[in-house]
Amino acid sequence: MAMAMAMKASLKLLGQYPILSCSKHWRGSSLRVSFRGLCTHSTEELQLKDFMEYLDSLKNYEKLGVPKGAGTDSEDGFDLSRMRTLMKLLDNPHSDFKAIHIAGTKGKGSTAAFISNILRAQGYSVGSYTSPHIHTIRERISLGKFGEPVSTKALNSLFLRMKEIINQARKLENGHISHFEVLTAMAFKLFAEENVDVAVIEAGLGGARDATNVICSTGLAVSVITTIGEEHLAALGGSLESIAVAKSGIIKHGCPVVLGGPFLLHIEKILRDKASLMSSPVASASDSGNCSKINDISLIDGRPYQSCDIVIQADRDLSLPFELLDVKLYMLGSHQLQNAVTATCTALCLRDQGWNISDESIRAGLENTCLLGRSQFLTSEEAEALGLSNAILMLDGAHTKDSAKALVDTIQRTFPGAHLALVVAMASDKDHVGFARELLSVSGGKIEAVLLTEASIAGGKSRTTSTSFLRDCWIQASNELGLATLQVEMEEPRELLKDQFYGSVSDQETKIVLVSEPSCLSSLRIANHILRGRTGNGSGVVVVTGSLHIVSSVLATLHG
């Protein structure tokens, strides 16, 4: 509890400005912190108006949901020939740079950030393509030695130069070029024009049939598979085995592959068998010789970090042993340590191929990585701006059973014994009951309230889960775990902000207060108020989770 109180007193995490990352940039032997602001949404929307309207005219599977079988080798599967048509018309820009291709159910974005920052710390010019974004679509494409998001001017100029070619491809493909395919093509074209040393590419759905998988063996430096989980089951064949087969599609002939994991034995066998078939050497971040561990969680200038030892002692395809002690990771949780180890193995693979990557650059890259919406804490001033006085507010975009389990692990390590209130919004195609069950299983602390709210998904409502459906799922999960809930049914849930509410439930404080409230901002304030009423001294943590889209909504409210 002392840790939680210390954080409440001194939490000054990410400055007072909207940012994409808080990475420190390596120049010689000195480090400097850069908080890079984004232009206001109104200015950006005006400058990118034609581009955004054009994108909105394309089929967007993030907004609409992925069709069944989209990532499988079937008649319903995505057709890579469309992407190849577009690439050919653009003179195959993806052939002009080396790529690190990352697939996996969870951990892709964090692993991509770790890898990118390791390479930037060494002085390489890095292009990075990831999804989704938090503030602006420009976040998906970052460039250069400092990892800045593509500028509004550069993105607009690129679109104007490519528009005629994109239209030609759409005509050849009967109008079927998608939102993601266009963005991917633009990223590849920009990386080629900027002559990046290497591009770190995050796959969208699956791997084999994903638009990013036009990358061929001659351009691939390393492929990375982070984890295999049950997300997008229908789109990827309906089983863990079919998902593993889809993800393994990024493995290319003769190119090394890094396996993150840990994986179930039969799932890892599928991946290793594919690597063997492709004559691809395998490096495992979850090998038995990996003795990496979290030592403790501390503060530097009010920022929490976990001190970790990264020790990789045995892997037949890496130059080992390798050891970094007391690495300060600002990305919290055992899952982030695993992502850091996966990124380290990737760097070692590159080093074995002749890339100049020092131990110091690996340390600097890992220590200088943080991402919005991944165990992100708002400052006390930011919480106050949202109407949450005396609150610790944590944002985490977890949205699967596995990521919920990782979030629980992070909470228990960072805030042992803390009282919690959860604010949850989710997309419609997730395992809502499984997600709820994992979060409700938190031990060593106490969940006082769950506020179920709504957030638009990729700017639309078609994939948003209603609060009433979420409530039913959380009731089911609570019943399965034998937890009692107090379901608040009233015309105006904001009545919970009135102090007299607590007089009516004082004899029911062992129950979890379950509230449906469509307004995200009201949900935050109600959650904080319940915590203060239940604990007396306000010593609790409000956790916003369920989707990166609710994280985006909170940050947009704060900075918009």
mmCIF file with all atom_site columns, C-alpha atoms in Angstrom, residues 245-384:
data_model
loop_
_atom_site.group_PDB
_atom_site.id
_atom_site.type_symbol
_atom_site.label_atom_id
_atom_site.label_alt_id
_atom_site.label_comp_id
_atom_site.label_asym_id
_atom_site.label_entity_id
_atom_site.label_seq_id
_atom_site.pdbx_PDB_ins_code
_atom_site.Cartn_x
_atom_site.Cartn_y
_atom_site.Cartn_z
_atom_site.occupancy
_atom_site.B_iso_or_equiv
_atom_site.pdbx_formal_charge
_atom_site.auth_seq_id
_atom_site.auth_comp_id
_atom_site.auth_asym_id
_atom_site.auth_atom_id
_atom_site.pdbx_PDB_model_num
ATOM 1   C CA . VAL A 1 245 ? -1.079 -21.559 -38.899 1.00 0.00 ? 245 VAL A CA 1
ATOM 2   C CA . ALA A 1 246 ? -2.270 -18.091 -39.968 1.00 0.00 ? 246 ALA A CA 1
ATOM 3   C CA . LYS A 1 247 ? 0.359  -16.284 -37.876 1.00 0.00 ? 247 LYS A CA 1
ATOM 4   C CA . SER A 1 248 ? 3.105  -18.587 -39.158 1.00 0.00 ? 248 SER A CA 1
ATOM 5   C CA . GLY A 1 249 ? 2.408  -17.268 -42.643 1.00 0.00 ? 249 GLY A CA 1
ATOM 6   C CA . ILE A 1 250 ? 4.890  -14.438 -42.056 1.00 0.00 ? 250 ILE A CA 1
ATOM 7   C CA . ILE A 1 251 ? 7.785  -16.934 -41.793 1.00 0.00 ? 251 ILE A CA 1
ATOM 8   C CA . LYS A 1 252 ? 9.832  -16.695 -44.993 1.00 0.00 ? 252 LYS A CA 1
ATOM 9   C CA . HIS A 1 253 ? 12.387 -19.036 -46.525 1.00 0.00 ? 253 HIS A CA 1
ATOM 10  C CA . GLY A 1 254 ? 15.800 -18.762 -44.891 1.00 0.00 ? 254 GLY A CA 1
ATOM 11  C CA . CYS A 1 255 ? 14.856 -15.790 -42.697 1.00 0.00 ? 255 CYS A CA 1
ATOM 12  C CA . PRO A 1 256 ? 15.200 -16.103 -38.904 1.00 0.00 ? 256 PRO A CA 1
ATOM 13  C CA . VAL A 1 257 ? 12.048 -16.114 -36.790 1.00 0.00 ? 257 VAL A CA 1
ATOM 14  C CA . VAL A 1 258 ? 11.780 -15.043 -33.148 1.00 0.00 ? 258 VAL A CA 1
ATOM 15  C CA . LEU A 1 259 ? 9.093  -16.756 -31.068 1.00 0.00 ? 259 LEU A CA 1
ATOM 16  C CA . GLY A 1 260 ? 7.846  -14.713 -28.123 1.00 0.00 ? 260 GLY A CA 1
ATOM 17  C CA . GLY A 1 261 ? 5.484  -16.902 -26.146 1.00 0.00 ? 261 GLY A CA 1
ATOM 18  C CA . PRO A 1 262 ? 5.294  -18.795 -23.977 1.00 0.00 ? 262 PRO A CA 1
ATOM 19  C CA . PHE A 1 263 ? 3.199  -21.101 -26.169 1.00 0.00 ? 263 PHE A CA 1
ATOM 20  C CA . LEU A 1 264 ? 1.342  -24.316 -25.555 1.00 0.00 ? 264 LEU A CA 1
ATOM 21  C CA . LEU A 1 265 ? 3.610  -27.169 -26.658 1.00 0.00 ? 265 LEU A CA 1
ATOM 22  C CA . HIS A 1 266 ? 1.506  -28.221 -29.646 1.00 0.00 ? 266 HIS A CA 1
ATOM 23  C CA . ILE A 1 267 ? 1.137  -24.589 -30.767 1.00 0.00 ? 267 ILE A CA 1
ATOM 24  C CA . GLU A 1 268 ? 4.882  -24.000 -30.622 1.00 0.00 ? 268 GLU A CA 1
ATOM 25  C CA . LYS A 1 269 ? 5.338  -27.213 -32.630 1.00 0.00 ? 269 LYS A CA 1
ATOM 26  C CA . ILE A 1 270 ? 3.143  -25.785 -35.413 1.00 0.00 ? 270 ILE A CA 1
ATOM 27  C CA . LEU A 1 271 ? 5.325  -22.670 -35.536 1.00 0.00 ? 271 LEU A CA 1
ATOM 28  C CA . ARG A 1 272 ? 8.597  -24.590 -35.400 1.00 0.00 ? 272 ARG A CA 1
ATOM 29  C CA . ASP A 1 273 ? 7.421  -27.045 -38.043 1.00 0.00 ? 273 ASP A CA 1
ATOM 30  C CA . LYS A 1 274 ? 6.654  -24.140 -40.378 1.00 0.00 ? 274 LYS A CA 1
ATOM 31  C CA . ALA A 1 275 ? 10.078 -22.647 -39.662 1.00 0.00 ? 275 ALA A CA 1
ATOM 32  C CA . SER A 1 276 ? 11.725 -25.991 -40.389 1.00 0.00 ? 276 SER A CA 1
ATOM 33  C CA . LEU A 1 277 ? 9.801  -26.277 -43.648 1.00 0.00 ? 277 LEU A CA 1
ATOM 34  C CA . MET A 1 278 ? 11.056 -22.822 -44.627 1.00 0.00 ? 278 MET A CA 1
ATOM 35  C CA . SER A 1 279 ? 14.630 -23.507 -43.454 1.00 0.00 ? 279 SER A CA 1
ATOM 36  C CA . SER A 1 280 ? 14.269 -20.600 -41.047 1.00 0.00 ? 280 SER A CA 1
ATOM 37  C CA . PRO A 1 281 ? 16.412 -20.550 -37.885 1.00 0.00 ? 281 PRO A CA 1
ATOM 38  C CA . VAL A 1 282 ? 14.357 -20.111 -34.693 1.00 0.00 ? 282 VAL A CA 1
ATOM 39  C CA . ALA A 1 283 ? 15.190 -18.012 -31.643 1.00 0.00 ? 283 ALA A CA 1
ATOM 40  C CA . SER A 1 284 ? 12.915 -18.458 -28.635 1.00 0.00 ? 284 SER A CA 1
ATOM 41  C CA . ALA A 1 285 ? 12.259 -15.701 -26.095 1.00 0.00 ? 285 ALA A CA 1
ATOM 42  C CA . SER A 1 286 ? 10.632 -18.251 -23.784 1.00 0.00 ? 286 SER A CA 1
ATOM 43  C CA . ASP A 1 287 ? 13.340 -20.906 -23.942 1.00 0.00 ? 287 ASP A CA 1
ATOM 44  C CA . SER A 1 288 ? 14.116 -22.681 -20.660 1.00 0.00 ? 288 SER A CA 1
ATOM 45  C CA . GLY A 1 289 ? 17.425 -20.816 -20.609 1.00 0.00 ? 289 GLY A CA 1
ATOM 46  C CA . ASN A 1 290 ? 15.633 -17.486 -20.343 1.00 0.00 ? 290 ASN A CA 1
ATOM 47  C CA . CYS A 1 291 ? 16.053 -16.519 -16.687 1.00 0.00 ? 291 CYS A CA 1
ATOM 48  C CA . SER A 1 292 ? 14.649 -13.008 -17.032 1.00 0.00 ? 292 SER A CA 1
ATOM 49  C CA . LYS A 1 293 ? 12.752 -11.660 -14.043 1.00 0.00 ? 293 LYS A CA 1
ATOM 50  C CA . ILE A 1 294 ? 11.180 -8.609  -12.409 1.00 0.00 ? 294 ILE A CA 1
ATOM 51  C CA . ASN A 1 295 ? 13.063 -7.564  -9.279  1.00 0.00 ? 295 ASN A CA 1
ATOM 52  C CA . ASP A 1 296 ? 10.869 -4.778  -7.919  1.00 0.00 ? 296 ASP A CA 1
ATOM 53  C CA . ILE A 1 297 ? 8.811  -1.700  -8.804  1.00 0.00 ? 297 ILE A CA 1
ATOM 54  C CA . SER A 1 298 ? 10.148 1.738   -7.892  1.00 0.00 ? 298 SER A CA 1
ATOM 55  C CA . LEU A 1 299 ? 9.789  5.397   -8.804  1.00 0.00 ? 299 LEU A CA 1
ATOM 56  C CA . ILE A 1 300 ? 12.050 7.810   -10.655 1.00 0.00 ? 300 ILE A CA 1
ATOM 57  C CA . ASP A 1 301 ? 10.823 11.411  -10.623 1.00 0.00 ? 301 ASP A CA 1
ATOM 58  C CA . GLY A 1 302 ? 7.368  10.097  -9.763  1.00 0.00 ? 302 GLY A CA 1
ATOM 59  C CA . ARG A 1 303 ? 7.314  7.638   -12.661 1.00 0.00 ? 303 ARG A CA 1
ATOM 60  C CA . PRO A 1 304 ? 6.873  3.946   -11.822 1.00 0.00 ? 304 PRO A CA 1
ATOM 61  C CA . TYR A 1 305 ? 9.244  1.483   -13.430 1.00 0.00 ? 305 TYR A CA 1
ATOM 62  C CA . GLN A 1 306 ? 10.054 -2.171  -12.932 1.00 0.00 ? 306 GLN A CA 1
ATOM 63  C CA . SER A 1 307 ? 13.671 -3.175  -12.441 1.00 0.00 ? 307 SER A CA 1
ATOM 64  C CA . CYS A 1 308 ? 14.283 -6.274  -14.554 1.00 0.00 ? 308 CYS A CA 1
ATOM 65  C CA . ASP A 1 309 ? 17.117 -8.673  -15.286 1.00 0.00 ? 309 ASP A CA 1
ATOM 66  C CA . ILE A 1 310 ? 17.176 -9.936  -18.862 1.00 0.00 ? 310 ILE A CA 1
ATOM 67  C CA . VAL A 1 311 ? 19.180 -13.153 -18.959 1.00 0.00 ? 311 VAL A CA 1
ATOM 68  C CA . ILE A 1 312 ? 19.189 -15.403 -22.030 1.00 0.00 ? 312 ILE A CA 1
ATOM 69  C CA . GLN A 1 313 ? 21.488 -18.352 -21.496 1.00 0.00 ? 313 GLN A CA 1
ATOM 70  C CA . ALA A 1 314 ? 20.561 -21.025 -23.998 1.00 0.00 ? 314 ALA A CA 1
ATOM 71  C CA . ASP A 1 315 ? 19.295 -20.841 -27.547 1.00 0.00 ? 315 ASP A CA 1
ATOM 72  C CA . ARG A 1 316 ? 20.829 -22.842 -30.358 1.00 0.00 ? 316 ARG A CA 1
ATOM 73  C CA . ASP A 1 317 ? 20.398 -20.102 -32.955 1.00 0.00 ? 317 ASP A CA 1
ATOM 74  C CA . LEU A 1 318 ? 21.682 -17.050 -31.045 1.00 0.00 ? 318 LEU A CA 1
ATOM 75  C CA . SER A 1 319 ? 25.149 -15.942 -29.991 1.00 0.00 ? 319 SER A CA 1
ATOM 76  C CA . LEU A 1 320 ? 24.764 -16.393 -26.251 1.00 0.00 ? 320 LEU A CA 1
ATOM 77  C CA . PRO A 1 321 ? 24.875 -16.005 -23.316 1.00 0.00 ? 321 PRO A CA 1
ATOM 78  C CA . PHE A 1 322 ? 23.395 -12.515 -23.063 1.00 0.00 ? 322 PHE A CA 1
ATOM 79  C CA . GLU A 1 323 ? 22.749 -10.599 -19.868 1.00 0.00 ? 323 GLU A CA 1
ATOM 80  C CA . LEU A 1 324 ? 21.454 -7.130  -18.961 1.00 0.00 ? 324 LEU A CA 1
ATOM 81  C CA . LEU A 1 325 ? 20.861 -6.466  -15.269 1.00 0.00 ? 325 LEU A CA 1
ATOM 82  C CA . ASP A 1 326 ? 18.689 -3.789  -13.643 1.00 0.00 ? 326 ASP A CA 1
ATOM 83  C CA . VAL A 1 327 ? 16.949 -2.732  -16.841 1.00 0.00 ? 327 VAL A CA 1
ATOM 84  C CA . LYS A 1 328 ? 14.428 -0.041  -15.938 1.00 0.00 ? 328 LYS A CA 1
ATOM 85  C CA . LEU A 1 329 ? 11.219 -0.764  -17.883 1.00 0.00 ? 329 LEU A CA 1
ATOM 86  C CA . TYR A 1 330 ? 8.524  1.893   -17.796 1.00 0.00 ? 330 TYR A CA 1
ATOM 87  C CA . MET A 1 331 ? 6.252  -0.595  -19.558 1.00 0.00 ? 331 MET A CA 1
ATOM 88  C CA . LEU A 1 332 ? 4.915  -2.467  -16.547 1.00 0.00 ? 332 LEU A CA 1
ATOM 89  C CA . GLY A 1 333 ? 3.939  -6.095  -16.058 1.00 0.00 ? 333 GLY A CA 1
ATOM 90  C CA . SER A 1 334 ? 5.421  -9.527  -16.678 1.00 0.00 ? 334 SER A CA 1
ATOM 91  C CA . HIS A 1 335 ? 3.930  -9.487  -20.180 1.00 0.00 ? 335 HIS A CA 1
ATOM 92  C CA . GLN A 1 336 ? 5.943  -6.360  -20.979 1.00 0.00 ? 336 GLN A CA 1
ATOM 93  C CA . LEU A 1 337 ? 9.096  -8.027  -19.691 1.00 0.00 ? 337 LEU A CA 1
ATOM 94  C CA . GLN A 1 338 ? 8.326  -10.876 -22.094 1.00 0.00 ? 338 GLN A CA 1
ATOM 95  C CA . ASN A 1 339 ? 7.844  -8.364  -24.928 1.00 0.00 ? 339 ASN A CA 1
ATOM 96  C CA . ALA A 1 340 ? 11.180 -6.767  -23.988 1.00 0.00 ? 340 ALA A CA 1
ATOM 97  C CA . VAL A 1 341 ? 12.902 -10.173 -24.073 1.00 0.00 ? 341 VAL A CA 1
ATOM 98  C CA . THR A 1 342 ? 11.307 -10.867 -27.473 1.00 0.00 ? 342 THR A CA 1
ATOM 99  C CA . ALA A 1 343 ? 12.628 -7.535  -28.758 1.00 0.00 ? 343 ALA A CA 1
ATOM 100 C CA . THR A 1 344 ? 16.056 -8.331  -27.307 1.00 0.00 ? 344 THR A CA 1
ATOM 101 C CA . CYS A 1 345 ? 16.139 -11.695 -29.107 1.00 0.00 ? 345 CYS A CA 1
ATOM 102 C CA . THR A 1 346 ? 15.207 -9.865  -32.319 1.00 0.00 ? 346 THR A CA 1
ATOM 103 C CA . ALA A 1 347 ? 18.110 -7.442  -31.820 1.00 0.00 ? 347 ALA A CA 1
ATOM 104 C CA . LEU A 1 348 ? 20.463 -10.377 -31.216 1.00 0.00 ? 348 LEU A CA 1
ATOM 105 C CA . CYS A 1 349 ? 19.237 -12.019 -34.443 1.00 0.00 ? 349 CYS A CA 1
ATOM 106 C CA . LEU A 1 350 ? 20.050 -8.825  -36.319 1.00 0.00 ? 350 LEU A CA 1
ATOM 107 C CA . ARG A 1 351 ? 23.448 -8.655  -34.640 1.00 0.00 ? 351 ARG A CA 1
ATOM 108 C CA . ASP A 1 352 ? 24.192 -12.215 -35.749 1.00 0.00 ? 352 ASP A CA 1
ATOM 109 C CA . GLN A 1 353 ? 23.428 -11.078 -39.307 1.00 0.00 ? 353 GLN A CA 1
ATOM 110 C CA . GLY A 1 354 ? 26.029 -8.313  -39.072 1.00 0.00 ? 354 GLY A CA 1
ATOM 111 C CA . TRP A 1 355 ? 23.928 -5.398  -37.843 1.00 0.00 ? 355 TRP A CA 1
ATOM 112 C CA . ASN A 1 356 ? 25.789 -3.106  -35.462 1.00 0.00 ? 356 ASN A CA 1
ATOM 113 C CA . ILE A 1 357 ? 23.721 -3.257  -32.252 1.00 0.00 ? 357 ILE A CA 1
ATOM 114 C CA . SER A 1 358 ? 25.480 -2.795  -28.924 1.00 0.00 ? 358 SER A CA 1
ATOM 115 C CA . ASP A 1 359 ? 24.355 -3.961  -25.498 1.00 0.00 ? 359 ASP A CA 1
ATOM 116 C CA . GLU A 1 360 ? 24.105 -0.285  -24.536 1.00 0.00 ? 360 GLU A CA 1
ATOM 117 C CA . SER A 1 361 ? 21.670 0.373   -27.390 1.00 0.00 ? 361 SER A CA 1
ATOM 118 C CA . ILE A 1 362 ? 19.519 -2.588  -26.352 1.00 0.00 ? 362 ILE A CA 1
ATOM 119 C CA . ARG A 1 363 ? 19.343 -1.225  -22.799 1.00 0.00 ? 363 ARG A CA 1
ATOM 120 C CA . ALA A 1 364 ? 18.639 2.325   -23.970 1.00 0.00 ? 364 ALA A CA 1
ATOM 121 C CA . GLY A 1 365 ? 15.931 1.198   -26.387 1.00 0.00 ? 365 GLY A CA 1
ATOM 122 C CA . LEU A 1 366 ? 14.143 -0.878  -23.749 1.00 0.00 ? 366 LEU A CA 1
ATOM 123 C CA . GLU A 1 367 ? 14.386 1.771   -21.046 1.00 0.00 ? 367 GLU A CA 1
ATOM 124 C CA . ASN A 1 368 ? 13.231 4.584   -23.298 1.00 0.00 ? 368 ASN A CA 1
ATOM 125 C CA . THR A 1 369 ? 9.998  2.963   -24.448 1.00 0.00 ? 369 THR A CA 1
ATOM 126 C CA . CYS A 1 370 ? 6.509  3.787   -23.272 1.00 0.00 ? 370 CYS A CA 1
ATOM 127 C CA . LEU A 1 371 ? 3.205  3.805   -25.139 1.00 0.00 ? 371 LEU A CA 1
ATOM 128 C CA . LEU A 1 372 ? -0.103 5.525   -24.664 1.00 0.00 ? 372 LEU A CA 1
ATOM 129 C CA . GLY A 1 373 ? -2.770 3.219   -23.301 1.00 0.00 ? 373 GLY A CA 1
ATOM 130 C CA . ARG A 1 374 ? -0.407 0.523   -22.047 1.00 0.00 ? 374 ARG A CA 1
ATOM 131 C CA . SER A 1 375 ? -0.329 0.739   -18.249 1.00 0.00 ? 375 SER A CA 1
ATOM 132 C CA . GLN A 1 376 ? -0.416 4.510   -18.645 1.00 0.00 ? 376 GLN A CA 1
ATOM 133 C CA . PHE A 1 377 ? -0.952 6.688   -15.585 1.00 0.00 ? 377 PHE A CA 1
ATOM 134 C CA . LEU A 1 378 ? -2.356 10.182  -15.819 1.00 0.00 ? 378 LEU A CA 1
ATOM 135 C CA . THR A 1 379 ? -0.840 12.958  -13.752 1.00 0.00 ? 379 THR A CA 1
ATOM 136 C CA . SER A 1 380 ? -2.780 14.334  -10.814 1.00 0.00 ? 380 SER A CA 1
ATOM 137 C CA . GLU A 1 381 ? -3.385 17.514  -12.837 1.00 0.00 ? 381 GLU A CA 1
ATOM 138 C CA . GLU A 1 382 ? -4.813 15.518  -15.727 1.00 0.00 ? 382 GLU A CA 1
ATOM 139 C CA . ALA A 1 383 ? -7.069 13.557  -13.377 1.00 0.00 ? 383 ALA A CA 1
ATOM 140 C CA . GLU A 1 384 ? -8.270 16.836  -11.883 1.00 0.00 ? 384 GLU A CA 1
#
